[in-house]
Amino acid sequence: MAMARVATAALMVAAAVLLGLAGAGHAQLQNGFYKGKCGANDVEAVVQGIVRARFARDAPIVAYLLRMQFHECAVNGCDGGLLIDGPGTEKTASPNLSVKGYDLIADIKAELERRCPGVVSCSDIQILATRDAVVLAGGQPYAVRTGRRDRRQSRASDVVLPAPDSTAAQTVAYFGKLGLSAFDAVLLLGAHTVGATHCGVIKDSRLYRYGGRAGATDPALDPYYAFVYKTWVCPNAAASDGNVVFLDDQWSALRVDSNYYKQLQRRRGVLPCDQNLYGDGSTRWIVDLLANSDLFPSLFPQALIKLGEVNVLTGAQGEIRKVCSKFN
């Protein structure tokens, strides 16, 4: 009976998420928007080929692109604003200084401009490239609607993103402002299945100054993991600040899978914002559901689709940039 209730709950959640998706997004976005618009070229196949070649030599590109999509779409929508170079742009804001993958977007744009100038937007390239990287990293294939246009605005002052130590309530509230649910929020943090951070981000908050107390370690962190981090990965010295810390088990850190949620159940979430999802009853049940079922592979793409359709420009709005890093 208990298993039946879990299965029923899972199906209800899946249906709710998918129904929520059906009403989301901008009506002018379309599947196959570029079909027939680039001569004999298949725009999505061109993007996929370039992403595949990059992934073959640089598998962490999936993490870079997932992070880029969130930092892009969470600020004024999925409009290419993060790609703009120059003083005072989104790219220069503190949370964005460590965003990577711009060169891949530029390479894709250059190839598409060569084949069909002025047709494919930079914002669509970001969404397509992320989708293709997720699939290459073991994620489930999914279709995305295209037809976005690029905004002629990019301001560092607009960049407000969740902090690494956000509570579950703060995380859910942030995503709520984007029109996304608590379930979407927990799904999207699942992108950390391929993520990484640095020791400098967690040494004070979790290992050596928890709660502002010298020598204190976060009691929510598994004691064995805390010992490993403090002994070998993030010793209490400035020289370790740049050391890489995977947000999932290292063996799973290049795979899009549900292991991230299993880590939270074991109190092995690295960032406070991750572990806080399991410390709060309002989101713990979602973590348990995703950790103990096979729902994540199918639901994670749906959340990415919803994120990718936040506040997009379409039709005659904005522009199609010639170069992604500057306005026309």
Coordinates of C-alpha atoms in Angstrom, one line a residue:
M1 CA 0.0 0.0 0.0
A2 CA 2.8 2.4 0.9
M3 CA 4.5 1.8 -2.5
A4 CA 1.2 2.3 -4.3
R5 CA 0.7 5.7 -2.5
V6 CA 4.3 6.7 -3.6
A7 CA 3.6 5.7 -7.2
T8 CA 0.3 7.5 -7.2
A9 CA 1.9 10.7 -5.7
A10 CA 4.7 10.5 -8.3
L11 CA 2.2 10.3 -11.2
M12 CA 0.2 13.2 -9.8
V13 CA 3.3 15.3 -9.5
A14 CA 4.4 14.5 -13.0
A15 CA 1.0 15.3 -14.4
A16 CA 0.9 18.6 -12.5
V17 CA 4.3 19.6 -13.7
L18 CA 3.6 18.8 -17.3
L19 CA 0.2 20.5 -17.2
G20 CA 1.9 23.6 -15.7
L21 CA 4.3 23.5 -18.7
A22 CA 1.5 23.4 -21.2
G23 CA 0.4 26.9 -20.3
A24 CA 3.9 28.3 -19.9
G25 CA 6.0 30.3 -22.4
H26 CA 5.3 32.8 -25.1
A27 CA 2.8 32.0 -27.8
Q28 CA 5.1 33.1 -30.6
L29 CA 7.8 30.6 -29.8
Q30 CA 7.5 27.5 -31.9
N31 CA 9.0 24.0 -32.3
G32 CA 11.1 24.0 -35.5
F33 CA 11.0 27.8 -35.8
Y34 CA 14.1 27.9 -38.0
K35 CA 13.0 25.2 -40.4
G36 CA 13.4 26.5 -43.9
K37 CA 14.8 29.9 -42.7
C38 CA 18.5 29.0 -43.2
G39 CA 18.6 27.7 -46.8
A40 CA 19.3 24.0 -46.9
N41 CA 20.8 24.1 -43.4
D42 CA 19.2 22.5 -40.3
V43 CA 19.9 25.1 -37.6
E44 CA 19.5 22.8 -34.7
A45 CA 21.7 20.2 -36.3
V46 CA 24.4 22.8 -36.8
V47 CA 24.2 23.7 -33.1
Q48 CA 24.2 20.1 -32.1
G49 CA 27.3 19.3 -34.1
I50 CA 29.4 22.1 -32.7
V51 CA 28.3 21.2 -29.1
R52 CA 29.1 17.6 -29.6
A53 CA 32.6 18.4 -30.8
R54 CA 33.2 20.6 -27.8
F55 CA 31.7 18.1 -25.3
A56 CA 34.0 15.4 -26.7
R57 CA 37.1 17.3 -25.5
D58 CA 35.5 19.4 -22.7
A59 CA 32.7 17.5 -20.9
P60 CA 32.3 20.1 -18.1
I61 CA 30.7 22.3 -20.9
V62 CA 27.4 20.9 -19.8
A63 CA 27.8 22.5 -16.4
Y64 CA 28.9 25.8 -17.9
L65 CA 25.9 26.0 -20.2
L66 CA 23.4 25.0 -17.5
R67 CA 24.7 27.7 -15.3
M68 CA 24.8 30.2 -18.1
Q69 CA 21.1 29.5 -18.9
F70 CA 20.1 30.1 -15.3
H71 CA 22.2 33.3 -15.0
E72 CA 20.7 34.5 -18.3
C73 CA 17.1 33.7 -17.9
A74 CA 16.8 34.6 -14.2
V75 CA 17.7 38.3 -15.1
N76 CA 15.2 40.0 -17.4
G77 CA 14.5 36.7 -19.1
C78 CA 16.2 34.7 -21.8
D79 CA 17.3 37.6 -23.9
G80 CA 21.1 37.3 -24.5
G81 CA 21.8 40.1 -22.1
L82 CA 24.5 38.1 -20.3
L83 CA 26.5 37.7 -23.5
I84 CA 27.2 41.5 -24.0
D85 CA 30.7 42.7 -23.4
G86 CA 31.5 46.1 -21.9
P87 CA 31.6 48.1 -18.7
G88 CA 28.4 47.9 -16.5
T89 CA 26.9 44.9 -18.4
E90 CA 25.4 41.8 -16.8
K91 CA 28.6 39.9 -17.6
T92 CA 30.5 42.2 -15.2
A93 CA 28.2 41.7 -12.2
S94 CA 29.9 39.8 -9.4
P95 CA 27.8 36.6 -9.6
N96 CA 28.6 36.3 -13.3
L97 CA 32.4 36.7 -13.2
S98 CA 32.8 33.0 -13.1
V99 CA 30.3 32.1 -15.8
K100 CA 32.0 30.1 -18.6
G101 CA 31.1 28.9 -22.1
Y102 CA 30.8 32.3 -23.9
D103 CA 33.3 31.1 -26.5
L104 CA 31.1 28.2 -27.5
I105 CA 28.1 30.4 -28.1
A106 CA 30.4 32.7 -30.2
D107 CA 31.6 29.8 -32.3
I108 CA 28.1 28.6 -33.0
K109 CA 26.9 32.1 -33.8
A110 CA 29.8 32.7 -36.2
E111 CA 29.0 29.4 -38.1
L112 CA 25.3 30.2 -38.4
E113 CA 26.1 33.8 -39.5
R114 CA 28.3 32.2 -42.2
R115 CA 25.4 30.0 -43.4
C116 CA 22.5 32.4 -43.0
P117 CA 23.3 35.9 -41.7
G118 CA 20.9 37.7 -39.4
V119 CA 18.6 34.7 -38.9
V120 CA 19.3 32.9 -35.6
S121 CA 19.3 34.8 -32.3
C122 CA 22.0 34.5 -29.6
S123 CA 19.3 33.7 -27.0
D124 CA 18.0 30.8 -29.0
I125 CA 21.6 29.5 -29.5
Q126 CA 22.0 29.5 -25.7
I127 CA 18.9 27.4 -25.2
L128 CA 19.6 25.0 -28.0
A129 CA 23.3 24.5 -26.9
T130 CA 22.3 23.8 -23.3
R131 CA 19.7 21.2 -24.5
D132 CA 22.3 19.4 -26.6
A133 CA 24.9 19.4 -23.9
V134 CA 22.4 18.0 -21.3
V135 CA 21.6 15.1 -23.7
L136 CA 25.2 14.4 -24.4
A137 CA 25.8 14.2 -20.6
G138 CA 23.2 11.5 -20.3
G139 CA 20.0 13.6 -20.0
Q140 CA 16.8 12.7 -21.7
P141 CA 16.3 14.2 -25.2
Y142 CA 13.8 17.1 -25.3
A143 CA 12.4 19.6 -27.8
V144 CA 12.7 23.3 -27.2
R145 CA 10.6 26.0 -28.8
T146 CA 12.6 28.8 -30.6
G147 CA 11.9 32.2 -32.0
R148 CA 13.5 34.3 -29.3
R149 CA 15.1 37.7 -30.1
D150 CA 17.9 39.5 -28.4
R151 CA 17.3 42.4 -26.1
R152 CA 19.2 45.7 -26.6
Q153 CA 19.9 46.0 -22.9
S154 CA 22.4 44.6 -20.4
R155 CA 22.9 46.1 -17.0
A156 CA 25.0 44.8 -14.1
S157 CA 22.6 46.5 -11.7
D158 CA 19.8 44.2 -12.8
V159 CA 21.7 41.1 -11.7
V160 CA 20.1 39.7 -8.5
L161 CA 20.6 36.0 -8.1
P162 CA 20.2 33.5 -5.2
A163 CA 23.1 33.2 -2.8
P164 CA 24.9 30.0 -2.2
D165 CA 23.6 30.0 1.4
S166 CA 20.0 30.7 0.5
T167 CA 17.4 29.0 2.6
A168 CA 14.9 26.7 0.9
A169 CA 12.2 29.4 1.4
Q170 CA 14.4 32.0 -0.2
T171 CA 15.2 29.7 -3.2
V172 CA 11.5 28.9 -3.7
A173 CA 10.6 32.6 -3.5
Y174 CA 13.2 33.6 -6.0
F175 CA 12.0 31.0 -8.6
G176 CA 8.4 32.0 -7.8
K177 CA 9.2 35.6 -9.1
L178 CA 10.1 33.9 -12.4
G179 CA 6.7 32.2 -12.5
L180 CA 8.2 28.8 -11.5
S181 CA 6.9 26.5 -8.8
A182 CA 8.7 25.0 -5.8
F183 CA 8.9 21.7 -7.6
D184 CA 10.5 23.6 -10.6
A185 CA 13.0 25.1 -8.2
V186 CA 14.1 21.8 -6.7
L187 CA 14.3 20.3 -10.2
L188 CA 16.5 23.1 -11.5
L189 CA 18.9 22.9 -8.6
G190 CA 19.3 19.4 -9.8
A191 CA 21.6 21.0 -12.4
H192 CA 24.2 20.7 -9.7
T193 CA 24.4 17.1 -10.6
V194 CA 27.1 18.3 -13.0
G195 CA 28.2 21.4 -11.0
A196 CA 31.2 22.4 -9.1
T197 CA 32.3 25.2 -6.8
H198 CA 35.5 26.2 -5.0
C199 CA 36.6 25.8 -1.4
G200 CA 36.5 29.5 -0.9
V201 CA 32.7 29.4 -1.3
I202 CA 32.2 26.9 1.5
K203 CA 35.1 27.2 3.9
D204 CA 33.4 29.9 6.1
S205 CA 29.8 28.9 5.6
R206 CA 30.2 25.2 6.2
L207 CA 33.7 24.1 7.4
Y208 CA 35.4 26.6 9.6
R209 CA 33.2 29.5 10.6
Y210 CA 29.6 28.1 10.6
G211 CA 27.3 30.7 12.1
G212 CA 30.2 33.1 12.4
R213 CA 31.8 31.0 15.1
A214 CA 35.5 30.3 14.7
G215 CA 36.2 26.6 14.2
A216 CA 32.6 25.7 13.9
T217 CA 31.4 23.2 11.2
D218 CA 27.9 23.0 9.9
P219 CA 26.1 20.2 11.8
A220 CA 23.9 19.6 8.7
L221 CA 27.0 18.3 6.8
D222 CA 27.8 14.6 7.1
P223 CA 30.7 14.4 9.6
Y224 CA 32.7 12.1 7.4
Y225 CA 32.4 14.4 4.4
A226 CA 33.3 17.3 6.6
F227 CA 36.5 15.4 7.7
V228 CA 37.4 14.6 4.0
Y229 CA 36.9 18.2 2.9
K230 CA 38.9 19.7 5.9
T231 CA 41.7 17.2 5.7
W232 CA 42.3 16.9 1.9
V233 CA 40.2 19.1 -0.3
C234 CA 39.8 22.4 1.6
P235 CA 42.3 22.7 4.4
N236 CA 42.1 25.8 6.4
A237 CA 44.6 27.9 4.5
A238 CA 44.2 30.6 1.8
A239 CA 46.0 28.4 -0.7
S240 CA 43.0 26.0 -0.9
D241 CA 40.5 28.6 -1.8
G242 CA 40.6 27.8 -5.5
N243 CA 40.4 24.1 -5.1
V244 CA 37.5 22.5 -7.0
V245 CA 34.7 20.9 -5.0
F246 CA 32.2 18.8 -7.0
L247 CA 28.5 19.3 -6.1
D248 CA 27.8 15.6 -6.7
D249 CA 29.8 12.5 -6.1
Q250 CA 33.0 12.8 -8.3
W251 CA 32.1 9.5 -10.1
S252 CA 28.8 11.1 -11.1
A253 CA 29.9 14.7 -11.6
L254 CA 29.8 14.6 -15.4
R255 CA 26.5 12.8 -15.6
V256 CA 23.0 14.3 -15.6
D257 CA 21.3 12.0 -13.1
S258 CA 19.4 12.0 -9.8
N259 CA 22.4 11.2 -7.6
Y260 CA 22.5 14.8 -6.5
Y261 CA 19.3 14.2 -4.5
K262 CA 20.6 11.1 -2.9
Q263 CA 23.5 13.1 -1.7
L264 CA 21.1 15.5 0.0
Q265 CA 19.4 12.6 1.8
R266 CA 22.9 11.6 3.1
R267 CA 23.6 15.2 4.3
R268 CA 26.3 15.5 1.6
G269 CA 25.0 18.6 -0.2
V270 CA 28.0 20.9 -0.7
L271 CA 26.4 24.3 -0.9
P272 CA 24.1 25.4 1.9
C273 CA 21.3 26.2 -0.6
D274 CA 21.4 22.6 -1.7
Q275 CA 21.4 20.9 1.7
N276 CA 18.7 23.4 2.9
L277 CA 16.3 21.8 0.4
Y278 CA 16.4 18.7 2.6
G279 CA 16.4 20.6 5.8
D280 CA 13.0 22.2 5.1
G281 CA 9.9 20.0 5.2
S282 CA 8.3 22.0 2.4
T283 CA 10.9 20.8 -0.1
R284 CA 12.2 17.7 1.5
W285 CA 9.4 15.6 0.1
I286 CA 10.4 16.7 -3.4
V287 CA 14.0 15.7 -2.8
D288 CA 12.9 12.3 -1.5
L289 CA 10.6 11.8 -4.5
L290 CA 13.3 12.6 -7.0
A291 CA 15.9 10.6 -5.1
N292 CA 13.7 7.5 -4.7
S293 CA 12.1 7.3 -8.2
D294 CA 13.1 7.6 -11.8
L295 CA 11.2 10.9 -12.4
F296 CA 14.2 13.2 -12.6
P297 CA 15.3 12.3 -16.2
S298 CA 11.9 13.2 -17.6
L299 CA 11.0 16.1 -15.4
F300 CA 14.4 18.0 -15.4
P301 CA 14.0 18.9 -19.1
Q302 CA 10.5 20.2 -18.5
A303 CA 11.8 22.5 -15.9
L304 CA 14.6 23.7 -18.2
I305 CA 12.0 24.4 -20.9
K306 CA 10.0 26.5 -18.5
L307 CA 13.1 28.4 -17.4
G308 CA 14.0 28.9 -21.1
E309 CA 10.7 30.6 -21.8
V310 CA 10.8 33.2 -19.0
N311 CA 10.2 36.7 -20.3
V312 CA 11.3 36.1 -23.9
L313 CA 11.2 38.6 -26.7
T314 CA 9.6 37.5 -30.0
G315 CA 8.3 38.8 -33.3
A316 CA 9.5 42.4 -34.0
Q317 CA 10.9 42.9 -30.5
G318 CA 14.6 43.3 -29.9
E319 CA 17.0 42.3 -32.6
I320 CA 19.0 39.4 -34.1
R321 CA 22.6 40.2 -33.2
K322 CA 25.4 39.8 -35.8
V323 CA 27.8 39.1 -32.9
C324 CA 26.6 37.9 -29.6
S325 CA 28.9 40.0 -27.5
K326 CA 27.7 43.4 -28.8
F327 CA 24.5 45.1 -29.9
N328 CA 24.0 45.7 -33.6

